[in-house]
Coordinates of C-alpha atoms and ligand atoms in Angstrom, one line a residue:
X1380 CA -11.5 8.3 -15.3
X1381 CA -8.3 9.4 -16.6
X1382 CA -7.9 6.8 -19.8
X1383 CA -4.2 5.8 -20.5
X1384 CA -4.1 3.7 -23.1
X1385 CA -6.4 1.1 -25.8
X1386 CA -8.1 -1.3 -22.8
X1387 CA -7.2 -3.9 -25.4
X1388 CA -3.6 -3.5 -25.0
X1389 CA -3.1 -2.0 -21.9
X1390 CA -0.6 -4.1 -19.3
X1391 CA 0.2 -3.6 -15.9
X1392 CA 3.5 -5.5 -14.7
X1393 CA 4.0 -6.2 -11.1
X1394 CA 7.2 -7.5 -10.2
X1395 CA 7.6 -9.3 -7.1
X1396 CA 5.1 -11.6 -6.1
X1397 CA 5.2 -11.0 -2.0
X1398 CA 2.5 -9.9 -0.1
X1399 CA 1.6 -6.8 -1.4
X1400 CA 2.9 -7.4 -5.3
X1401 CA -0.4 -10.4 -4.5
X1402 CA -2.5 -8.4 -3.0
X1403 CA -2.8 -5.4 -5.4
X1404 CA -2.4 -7.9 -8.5
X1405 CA -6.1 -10.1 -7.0
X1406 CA -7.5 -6.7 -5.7
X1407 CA -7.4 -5.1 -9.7
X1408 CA -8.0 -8.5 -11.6
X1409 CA -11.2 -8.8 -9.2
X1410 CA -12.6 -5.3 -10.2
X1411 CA -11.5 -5.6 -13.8
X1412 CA -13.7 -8.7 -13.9
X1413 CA -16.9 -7.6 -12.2
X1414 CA -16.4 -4.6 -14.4
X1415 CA -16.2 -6.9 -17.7
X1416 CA -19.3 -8.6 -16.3
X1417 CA -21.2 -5.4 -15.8
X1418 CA -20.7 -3.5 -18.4
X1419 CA -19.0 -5.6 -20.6
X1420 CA -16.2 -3.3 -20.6
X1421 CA -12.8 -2.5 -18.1
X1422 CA -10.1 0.6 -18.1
X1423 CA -8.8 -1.7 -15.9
X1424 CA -5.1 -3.2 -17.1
X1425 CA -4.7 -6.8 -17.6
X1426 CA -2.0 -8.2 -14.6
X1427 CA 1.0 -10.3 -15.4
X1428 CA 2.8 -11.2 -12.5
X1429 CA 6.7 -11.6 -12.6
X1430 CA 8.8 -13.2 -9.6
X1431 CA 11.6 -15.3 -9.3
X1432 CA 10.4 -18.6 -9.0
X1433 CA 8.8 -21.4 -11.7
X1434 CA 5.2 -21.6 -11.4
X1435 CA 2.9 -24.8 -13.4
X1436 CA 2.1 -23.0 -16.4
X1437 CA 1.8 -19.2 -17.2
X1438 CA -0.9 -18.4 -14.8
X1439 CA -1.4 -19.0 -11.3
X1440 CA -4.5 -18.2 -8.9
X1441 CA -4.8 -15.9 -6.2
X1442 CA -6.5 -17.1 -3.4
X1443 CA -7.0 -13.7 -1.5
X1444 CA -8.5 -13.2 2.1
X1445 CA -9.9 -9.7 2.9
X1446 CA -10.2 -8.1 6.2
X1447 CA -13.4 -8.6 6.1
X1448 CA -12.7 -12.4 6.1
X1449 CA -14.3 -13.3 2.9
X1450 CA -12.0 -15.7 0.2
X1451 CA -12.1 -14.7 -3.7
X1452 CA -9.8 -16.7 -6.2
X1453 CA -8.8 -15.1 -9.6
X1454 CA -6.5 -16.5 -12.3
X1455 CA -3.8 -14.3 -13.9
X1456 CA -1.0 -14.7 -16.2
X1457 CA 2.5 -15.4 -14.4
X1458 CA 6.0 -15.5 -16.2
X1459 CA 9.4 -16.0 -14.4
X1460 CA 11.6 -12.6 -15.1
X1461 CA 14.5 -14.4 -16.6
X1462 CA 12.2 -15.2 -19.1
X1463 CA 12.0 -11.3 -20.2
X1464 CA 15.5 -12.3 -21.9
X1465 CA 13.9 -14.7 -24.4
X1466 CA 10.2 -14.5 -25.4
X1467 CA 9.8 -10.7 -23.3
X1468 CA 5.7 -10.4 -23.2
X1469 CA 3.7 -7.3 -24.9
X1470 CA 5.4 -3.9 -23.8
X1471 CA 3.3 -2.8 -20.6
X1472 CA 1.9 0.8 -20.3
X1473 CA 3.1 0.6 -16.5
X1474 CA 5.2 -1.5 -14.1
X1475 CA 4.8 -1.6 -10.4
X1476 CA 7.7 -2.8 -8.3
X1477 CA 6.8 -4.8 -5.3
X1478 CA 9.8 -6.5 -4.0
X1479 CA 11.0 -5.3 -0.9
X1480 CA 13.8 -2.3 -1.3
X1481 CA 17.2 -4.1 -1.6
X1482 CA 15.7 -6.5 -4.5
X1483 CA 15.2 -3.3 -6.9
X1484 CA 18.6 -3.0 -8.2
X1485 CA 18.4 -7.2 -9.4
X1486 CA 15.2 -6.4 -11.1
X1487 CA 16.1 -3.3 -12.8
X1488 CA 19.0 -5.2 -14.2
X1489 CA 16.9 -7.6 -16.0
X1490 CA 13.9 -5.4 -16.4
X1491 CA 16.1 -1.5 -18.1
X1492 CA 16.6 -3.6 -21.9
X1493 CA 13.1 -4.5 -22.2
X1494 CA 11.3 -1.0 -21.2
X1495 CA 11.2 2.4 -22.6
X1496 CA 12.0 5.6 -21.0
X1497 CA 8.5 7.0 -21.6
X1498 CA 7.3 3.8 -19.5
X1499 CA 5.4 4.8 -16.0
X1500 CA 7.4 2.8 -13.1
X1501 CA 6.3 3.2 -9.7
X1502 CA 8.2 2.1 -6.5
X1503 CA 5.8 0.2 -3.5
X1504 CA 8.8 0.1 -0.8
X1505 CA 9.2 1.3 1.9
X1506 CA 12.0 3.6 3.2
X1507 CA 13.8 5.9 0.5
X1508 CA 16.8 3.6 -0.8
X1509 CA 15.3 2.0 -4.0
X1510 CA 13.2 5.3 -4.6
X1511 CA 16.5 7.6 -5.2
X1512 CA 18.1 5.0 -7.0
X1513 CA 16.0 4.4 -9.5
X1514 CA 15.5 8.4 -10.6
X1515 CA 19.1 8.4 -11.4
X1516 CA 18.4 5.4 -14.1
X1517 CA 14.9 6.2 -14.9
X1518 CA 12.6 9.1 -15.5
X1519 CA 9.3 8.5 -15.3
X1520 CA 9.7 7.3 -12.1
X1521 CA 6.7 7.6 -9.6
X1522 CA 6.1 6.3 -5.6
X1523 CA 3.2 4.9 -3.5
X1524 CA 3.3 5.0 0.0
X1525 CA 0.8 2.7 1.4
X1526 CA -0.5 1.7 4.8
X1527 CA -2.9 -1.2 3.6
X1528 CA -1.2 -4.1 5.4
X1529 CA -1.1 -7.5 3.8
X1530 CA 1.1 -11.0 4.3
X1531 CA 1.6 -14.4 3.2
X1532 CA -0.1 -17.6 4.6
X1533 CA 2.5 -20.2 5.5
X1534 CA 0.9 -22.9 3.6
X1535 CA 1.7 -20.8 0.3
X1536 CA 4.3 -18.6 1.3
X1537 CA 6.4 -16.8 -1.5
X1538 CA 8.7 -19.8 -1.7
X1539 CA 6.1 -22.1 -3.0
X1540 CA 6.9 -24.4 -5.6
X1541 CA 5.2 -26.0 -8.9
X1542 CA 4.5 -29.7 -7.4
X1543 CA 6.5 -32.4 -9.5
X1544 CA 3.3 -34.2 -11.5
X1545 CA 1.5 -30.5 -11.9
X1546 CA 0.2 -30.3 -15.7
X1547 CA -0.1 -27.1 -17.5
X1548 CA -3.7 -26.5 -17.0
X1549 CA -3.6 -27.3 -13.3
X1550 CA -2.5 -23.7 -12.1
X1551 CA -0.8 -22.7 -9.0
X1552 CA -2.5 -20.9 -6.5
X1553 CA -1.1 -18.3 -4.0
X1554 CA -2.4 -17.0 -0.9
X1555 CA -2.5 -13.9 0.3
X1556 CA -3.8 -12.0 3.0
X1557 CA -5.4 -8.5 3.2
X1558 CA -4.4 -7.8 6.7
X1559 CA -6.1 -4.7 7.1
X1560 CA -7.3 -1.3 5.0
X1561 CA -5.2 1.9 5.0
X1562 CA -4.6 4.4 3.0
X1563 CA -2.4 4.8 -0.3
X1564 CA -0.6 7.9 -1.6
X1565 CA 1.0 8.0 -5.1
X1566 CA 3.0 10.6 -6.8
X1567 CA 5.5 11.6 -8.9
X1568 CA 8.6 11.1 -7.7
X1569 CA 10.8 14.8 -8.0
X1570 CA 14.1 14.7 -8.6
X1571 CA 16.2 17.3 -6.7
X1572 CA 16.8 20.8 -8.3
X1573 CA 14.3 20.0 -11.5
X1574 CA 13.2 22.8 -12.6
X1575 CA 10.7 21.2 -14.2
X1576 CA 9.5 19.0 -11.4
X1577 CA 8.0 15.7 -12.6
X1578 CA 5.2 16.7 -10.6
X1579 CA 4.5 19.5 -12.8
X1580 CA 0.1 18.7 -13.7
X1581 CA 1.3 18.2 -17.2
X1582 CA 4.3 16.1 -17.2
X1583 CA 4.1 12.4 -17.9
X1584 CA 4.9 10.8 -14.4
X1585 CA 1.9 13.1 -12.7
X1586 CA -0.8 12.2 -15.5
X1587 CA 0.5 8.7 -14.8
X1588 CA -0.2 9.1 -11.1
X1589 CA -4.0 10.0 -11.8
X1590 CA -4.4 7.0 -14.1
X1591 CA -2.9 4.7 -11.8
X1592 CA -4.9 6.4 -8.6
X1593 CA -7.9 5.7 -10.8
X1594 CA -6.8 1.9 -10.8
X1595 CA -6.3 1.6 -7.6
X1596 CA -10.0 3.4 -6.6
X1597 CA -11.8 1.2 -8.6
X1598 CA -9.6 -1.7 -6.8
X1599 CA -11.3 -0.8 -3.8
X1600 CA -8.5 1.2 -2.5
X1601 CA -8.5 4.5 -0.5
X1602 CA -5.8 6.5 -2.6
X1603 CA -5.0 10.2 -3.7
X1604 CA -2.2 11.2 -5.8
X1605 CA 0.1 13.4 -4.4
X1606 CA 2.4 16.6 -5.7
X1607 CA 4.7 15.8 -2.6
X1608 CA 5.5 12.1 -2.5
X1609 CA 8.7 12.6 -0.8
X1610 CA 7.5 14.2 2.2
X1611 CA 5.1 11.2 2.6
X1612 CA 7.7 8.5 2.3
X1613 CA 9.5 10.6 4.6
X1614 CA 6.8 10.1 7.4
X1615 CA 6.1 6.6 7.1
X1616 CA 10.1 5.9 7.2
X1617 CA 10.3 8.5 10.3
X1618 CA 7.3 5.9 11.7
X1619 CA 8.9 2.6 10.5
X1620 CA 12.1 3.9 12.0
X1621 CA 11.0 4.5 15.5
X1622 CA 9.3 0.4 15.4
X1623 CA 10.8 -1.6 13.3
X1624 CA 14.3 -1.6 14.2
X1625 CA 13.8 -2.0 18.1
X1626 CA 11.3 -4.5 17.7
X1627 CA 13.8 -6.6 15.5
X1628 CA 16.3 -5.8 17.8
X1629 CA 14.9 -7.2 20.5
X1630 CA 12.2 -9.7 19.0
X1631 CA 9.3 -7.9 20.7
X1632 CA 5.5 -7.3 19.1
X1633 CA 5.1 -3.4 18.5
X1634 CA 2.7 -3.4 21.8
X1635 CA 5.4 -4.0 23.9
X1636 CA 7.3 -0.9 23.6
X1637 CA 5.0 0.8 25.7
X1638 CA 6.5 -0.9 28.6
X1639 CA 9.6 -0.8 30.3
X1640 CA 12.8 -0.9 29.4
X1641 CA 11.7 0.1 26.0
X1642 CA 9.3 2.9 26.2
X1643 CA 12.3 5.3 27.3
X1644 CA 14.4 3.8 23.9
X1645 CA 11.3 4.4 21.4
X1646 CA 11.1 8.1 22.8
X1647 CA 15.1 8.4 22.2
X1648 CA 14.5 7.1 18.9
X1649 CA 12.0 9.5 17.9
X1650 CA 14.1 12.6 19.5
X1651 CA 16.6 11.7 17.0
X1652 CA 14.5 11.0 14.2
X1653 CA 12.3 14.2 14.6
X1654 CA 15.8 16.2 14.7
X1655 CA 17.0 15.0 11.3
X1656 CA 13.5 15.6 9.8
X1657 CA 13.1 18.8 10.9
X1658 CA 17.1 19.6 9.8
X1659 CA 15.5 18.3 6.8
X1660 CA 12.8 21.2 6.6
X1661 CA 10.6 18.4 6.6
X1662 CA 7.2 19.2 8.8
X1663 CA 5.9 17.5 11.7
X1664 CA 2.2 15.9 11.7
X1665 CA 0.0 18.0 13.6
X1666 CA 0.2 17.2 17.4
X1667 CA 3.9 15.7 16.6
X1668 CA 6.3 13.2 15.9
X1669 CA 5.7 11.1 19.4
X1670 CA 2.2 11.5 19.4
X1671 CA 1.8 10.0 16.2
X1672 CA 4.5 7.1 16.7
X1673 CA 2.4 6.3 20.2
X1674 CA -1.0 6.3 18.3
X1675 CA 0.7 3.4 15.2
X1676 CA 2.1 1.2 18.5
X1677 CA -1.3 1.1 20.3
X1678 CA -3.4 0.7 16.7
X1679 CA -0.6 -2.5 15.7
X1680 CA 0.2 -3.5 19.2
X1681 CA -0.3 -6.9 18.3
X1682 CA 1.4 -7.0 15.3
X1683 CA 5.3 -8.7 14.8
X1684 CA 6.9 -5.7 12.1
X1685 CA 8.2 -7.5 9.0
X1686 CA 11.9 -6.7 9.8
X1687 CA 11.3 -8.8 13.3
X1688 CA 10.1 -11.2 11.1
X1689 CA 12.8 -11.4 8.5
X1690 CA 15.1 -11.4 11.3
X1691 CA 13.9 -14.5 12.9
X1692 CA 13.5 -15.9 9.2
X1693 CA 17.2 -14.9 8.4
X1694 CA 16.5 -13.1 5.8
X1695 CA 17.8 -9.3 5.0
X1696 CA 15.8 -7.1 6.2
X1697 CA 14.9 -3.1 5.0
X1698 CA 17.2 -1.7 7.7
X1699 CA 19.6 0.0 5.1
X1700 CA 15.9 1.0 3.2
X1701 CA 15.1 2.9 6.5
X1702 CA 17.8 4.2 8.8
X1703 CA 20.5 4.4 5.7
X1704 CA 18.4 7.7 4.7
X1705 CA 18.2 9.2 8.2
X1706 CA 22.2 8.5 9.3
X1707 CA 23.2 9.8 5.8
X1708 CA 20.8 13.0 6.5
X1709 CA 22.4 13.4 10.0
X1710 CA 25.8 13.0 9.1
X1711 CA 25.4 15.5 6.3
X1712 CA 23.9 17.9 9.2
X1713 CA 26.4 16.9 12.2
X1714 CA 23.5 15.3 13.9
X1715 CA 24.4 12.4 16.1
X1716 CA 22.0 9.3 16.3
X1717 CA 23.3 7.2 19.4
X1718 CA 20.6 4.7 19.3
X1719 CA 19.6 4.7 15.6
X1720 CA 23.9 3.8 15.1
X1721 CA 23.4 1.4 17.3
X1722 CA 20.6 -0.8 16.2
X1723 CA 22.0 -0.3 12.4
X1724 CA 24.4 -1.9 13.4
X1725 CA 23.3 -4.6 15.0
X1726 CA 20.8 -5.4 12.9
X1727 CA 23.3 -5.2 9.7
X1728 CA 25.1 -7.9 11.3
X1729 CA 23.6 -11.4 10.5
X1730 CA 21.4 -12.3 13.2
X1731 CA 21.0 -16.0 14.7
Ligands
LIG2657 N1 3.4 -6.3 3.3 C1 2.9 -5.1 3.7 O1 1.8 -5.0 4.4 C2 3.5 -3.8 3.2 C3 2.9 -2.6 3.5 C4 3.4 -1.4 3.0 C5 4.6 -1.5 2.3 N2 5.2 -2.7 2.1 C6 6.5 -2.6 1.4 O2 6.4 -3.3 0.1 C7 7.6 -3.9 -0.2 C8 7.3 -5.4 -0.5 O3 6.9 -6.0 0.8 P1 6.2 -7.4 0.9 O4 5.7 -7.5 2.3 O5 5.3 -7.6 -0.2 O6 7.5 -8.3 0.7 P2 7.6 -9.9 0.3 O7 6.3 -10.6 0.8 O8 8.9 -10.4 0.8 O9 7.6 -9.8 -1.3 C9 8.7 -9.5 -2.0 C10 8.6 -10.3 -3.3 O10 9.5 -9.9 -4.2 C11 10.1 -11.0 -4.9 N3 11.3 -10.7 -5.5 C12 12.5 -10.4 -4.9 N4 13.5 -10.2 -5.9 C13 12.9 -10.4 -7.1 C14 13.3 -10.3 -8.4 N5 14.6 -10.1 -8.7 N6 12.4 -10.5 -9.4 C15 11.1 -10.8 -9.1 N7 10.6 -10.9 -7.9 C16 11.5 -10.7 -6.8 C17 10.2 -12.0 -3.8 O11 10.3 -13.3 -4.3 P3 11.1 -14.5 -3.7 O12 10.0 -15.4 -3.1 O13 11.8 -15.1 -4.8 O14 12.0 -14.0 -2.6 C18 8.8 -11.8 -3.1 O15 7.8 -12.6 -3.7 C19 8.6 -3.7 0.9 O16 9.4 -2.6 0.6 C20 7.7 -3.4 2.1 O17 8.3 -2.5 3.1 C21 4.7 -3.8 2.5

C-alpha cells in the first residue's frame, strides 16, 4: 500500500454528487468501514461529499445497489460547495471531480482559493475538454478513465431535495446504482512538451496515482495506474464518439445501430474518427477501431447512452466534451468530418 498521508487526517473530496461521484463515495466508505471493523484500522480516506444542492444536515446516506443486486447503506459527511466560502472544511489530501465535463470550470471557480497547488486533483469525465483545461490552472492534475457504469434511481435522482419537516439527525439518503463492473485507468495527466512529464515515477501527480489506485483496489475496483492516460481517454472518447452522438441524435438504444439506416452512419463515423486518431499518432486497438466499436454496441445494446438521455431530459449534454476534441484535431490536420459536423451541430442546438 502506498501510504499518503496520517489516516487520521487524510480527506478525499468528491465533487459532484451524480452517479458516479455516489458510487465511488459508498464503494470506499464501505471498505473503509469493514476495514475499521477488521483490523481496527483504514488507509482508506474519510469522504465528504460536495454538490450543489441543500441536503438535512451534514451527512446523507448512500443507499447503493451493486450489480450483483445486493443493497448496502453508508452515512458520510455532505456540505453544499458554496459553503467552501464561509466555514471551508479540513484541507483534503485529494479531490476527485465527478461532475460531468462542462460543470468543471463552475467548480474550479469556487473550489482554486481554498486548495493548494501541491493538492492531487483528478478528473472522472469523459471526453478531453475539462482534462486540458484544468492543467493550464492546475498542476498536479491527474485522470481516470473508467468503464464501471453506474446511474441514478428516479425516486432519488440528483435533484432530490431535503423534505420541509426533515430534522438534523434524520439524514438524506441517495440512491445509486452500480450498473455494471469495468475497468478503471488512472494517471497523471502530461502536459504537452514537459520535459519533466508529470508522469515521471517520482513526481507528485504519479505517486498520487498509485495511492489513489490503491483506494480504489481496496474499493473493490479493477484499476491500474497508467504512464499514458491520454492515450486512454483518447480511446474511450474515439468509442463514446462513434455511440453517443447518433444515438442522441436519433433517440435510439445503442443495439439499434446495428440495423439499418444506421449501421452504414456508425461505420462513417468511425472512418472519420479512426483518421483523426491515427493523424494524431495515436494507435489503434488490436483488431481495430470498428471491431472494437461493434463489440461495446453488442455488449450495451440495451443500454440508452447518457447524452440520449440528457437530451430527452433537456439537459446539456457532453457533446462539446467529445466531438469538440476530434473537430479541433481535424481541423488542425485538414481532415474533414461530414457526419461528426453534422451531429455537433445538431446536437449543440437545444433539442425539444
Ligand atoms: N455514470 C457513468 O456510468 C459514467 C461512467 C464513466 C464516466 N462517466 C463520466 O463521469 C462524469 C459524471 O457523470 P455522471 O453520470 O455521474 O453525471 P451526473 O449523474 O449528472 O452527476 C453529475 C453531478 O455533478 C453535480 N454538479 C454539477 N455542477 C456542480 C457544481 N458546480 N458543484 C458541485 N456539484 C456539481 C450535479 O449536481 P446537480 O444535481 O446539482 O446537477 C450532479 O450531481 C461525466 O463526465 C461522465 O461522462 C460516467
Amino acid at each position: 500500500m502506498h501510504t499518503m498521508t496520517d489516516p487520521e487526517d487524510n480527506w478525499l473530496w468528491i465533487i459532484g454528487p451524480g452517479a458516479i461521484g455516489r458510487l465511488l463515495a459508498a464503494s470506499l466508505m464501505e471498505a473503509r468501514q469493514r476495514e475499521l471493523c477488521e483490523h481496527e484500522t483504514s488507509a482508506l480516506p474519510r469522504v465528504l461529499l460536495l454538490g450543489r444542492q441543500a441536503m438535512a444536515g451534514q451527512a446523507v446516506v448512500l443507499d447503493m445497489t451493486t450489480p450483483e443486486s445486493p443493497t448496502f447503506s453508508v452515512k458520510l459527511n455532505y456540505s453544499t460547495i458554496d459553503t467552501l466560502q464561509d466555514s471551508p472544511p479540513r484541507k483534503p489530501s485529494a479531490i476527485w471531480l465527478t461532475t460531468k465535463a462542462h460543470g468543471v470550470p463552475g467548480v474550479w471557480q469556487q473550489l482554486a482559493p481554498h486548495i493548494t497547488p501541491e493538492t492531487p486533483v483528478t478528473c472522472w469525465q469523459n471526453g478531453l475538454s475539462a482534462q486540458p483545461w484544468l492543467a493550464e490552472r492546475h498542476a498536479n492534475l491527474l485522470c481516470a478513465s473508467t468503464t464501471e457504469g453506474a446511474w441514478l434511481p428516479a425516486e432519488t435522482g440528483a435533484n432530490a431535495t431535503p423534505d420541509a419537516d426533515s430534522t438534523a439527525d434524520e439524514f438524506q439518503h441517495l440512491g445509486v446504482q452500480h450498473a455494471g463492473r469495468g475497468h478503471t485507468w488512472l494517471g497523471a495527466w502530461q502536459s504537452d512538451g514537459d520535459g519533466d512529464g508529470d508522469g515521471e515515477p517520482d513526481s507528485q501527480s504519479h505517486q498520487a496515482a498509485l495511492v489513489q489506485c490503491d483506494w480504489l483496489r481496496a474499493a473493490g475496483f479493477a484499476c491500474e495506474q497508467t504512464p499514458d492516460i491520454q492515450t486512454r481517454l483518447w480511446h474511450k472518447l474515439a468509442i463514446n464518439a462513434a455511440i453517443n452522438p447518433l444515438v442522441a441524435r436519433y433517440r435510439i438504444r445503442n443495439g439499434q445501430l446495428r440495423d439499418r439506416p444506421f449501421a452504414p452512419m456508425v461505420r462513417q463515423a468511425v472512418e472519420e474518427i479512426s483518421a483523426v486518431l491515427d493523424s494524431e499518432g495515436i494507435p489503434a486497438p488490436r483488431g481495430g477501431w470498428q471491431a472494437l466499436v461493434e463489440q461495446v454496441i453488442r455488449a450495451t445494446a440495451n443500454n440508452r447512452a447518457s447524452m440520449l438521455q440528457d437530451v430527452l431530459a433537456g439537459r446539456p449534454t457532453e457533446v462539446e466534451a467529445i466531438l469538440g476534441p476530434l473537430r479541433r484535431t481535424a481541423a488542425r490536420h485538414g481532415l474533414a468530418l461530414p457526419l461528426l459536423d453534422d451531429l455537433y451541430c445538431q446536437l449543440s442546438t437545444p433539442q425539444r
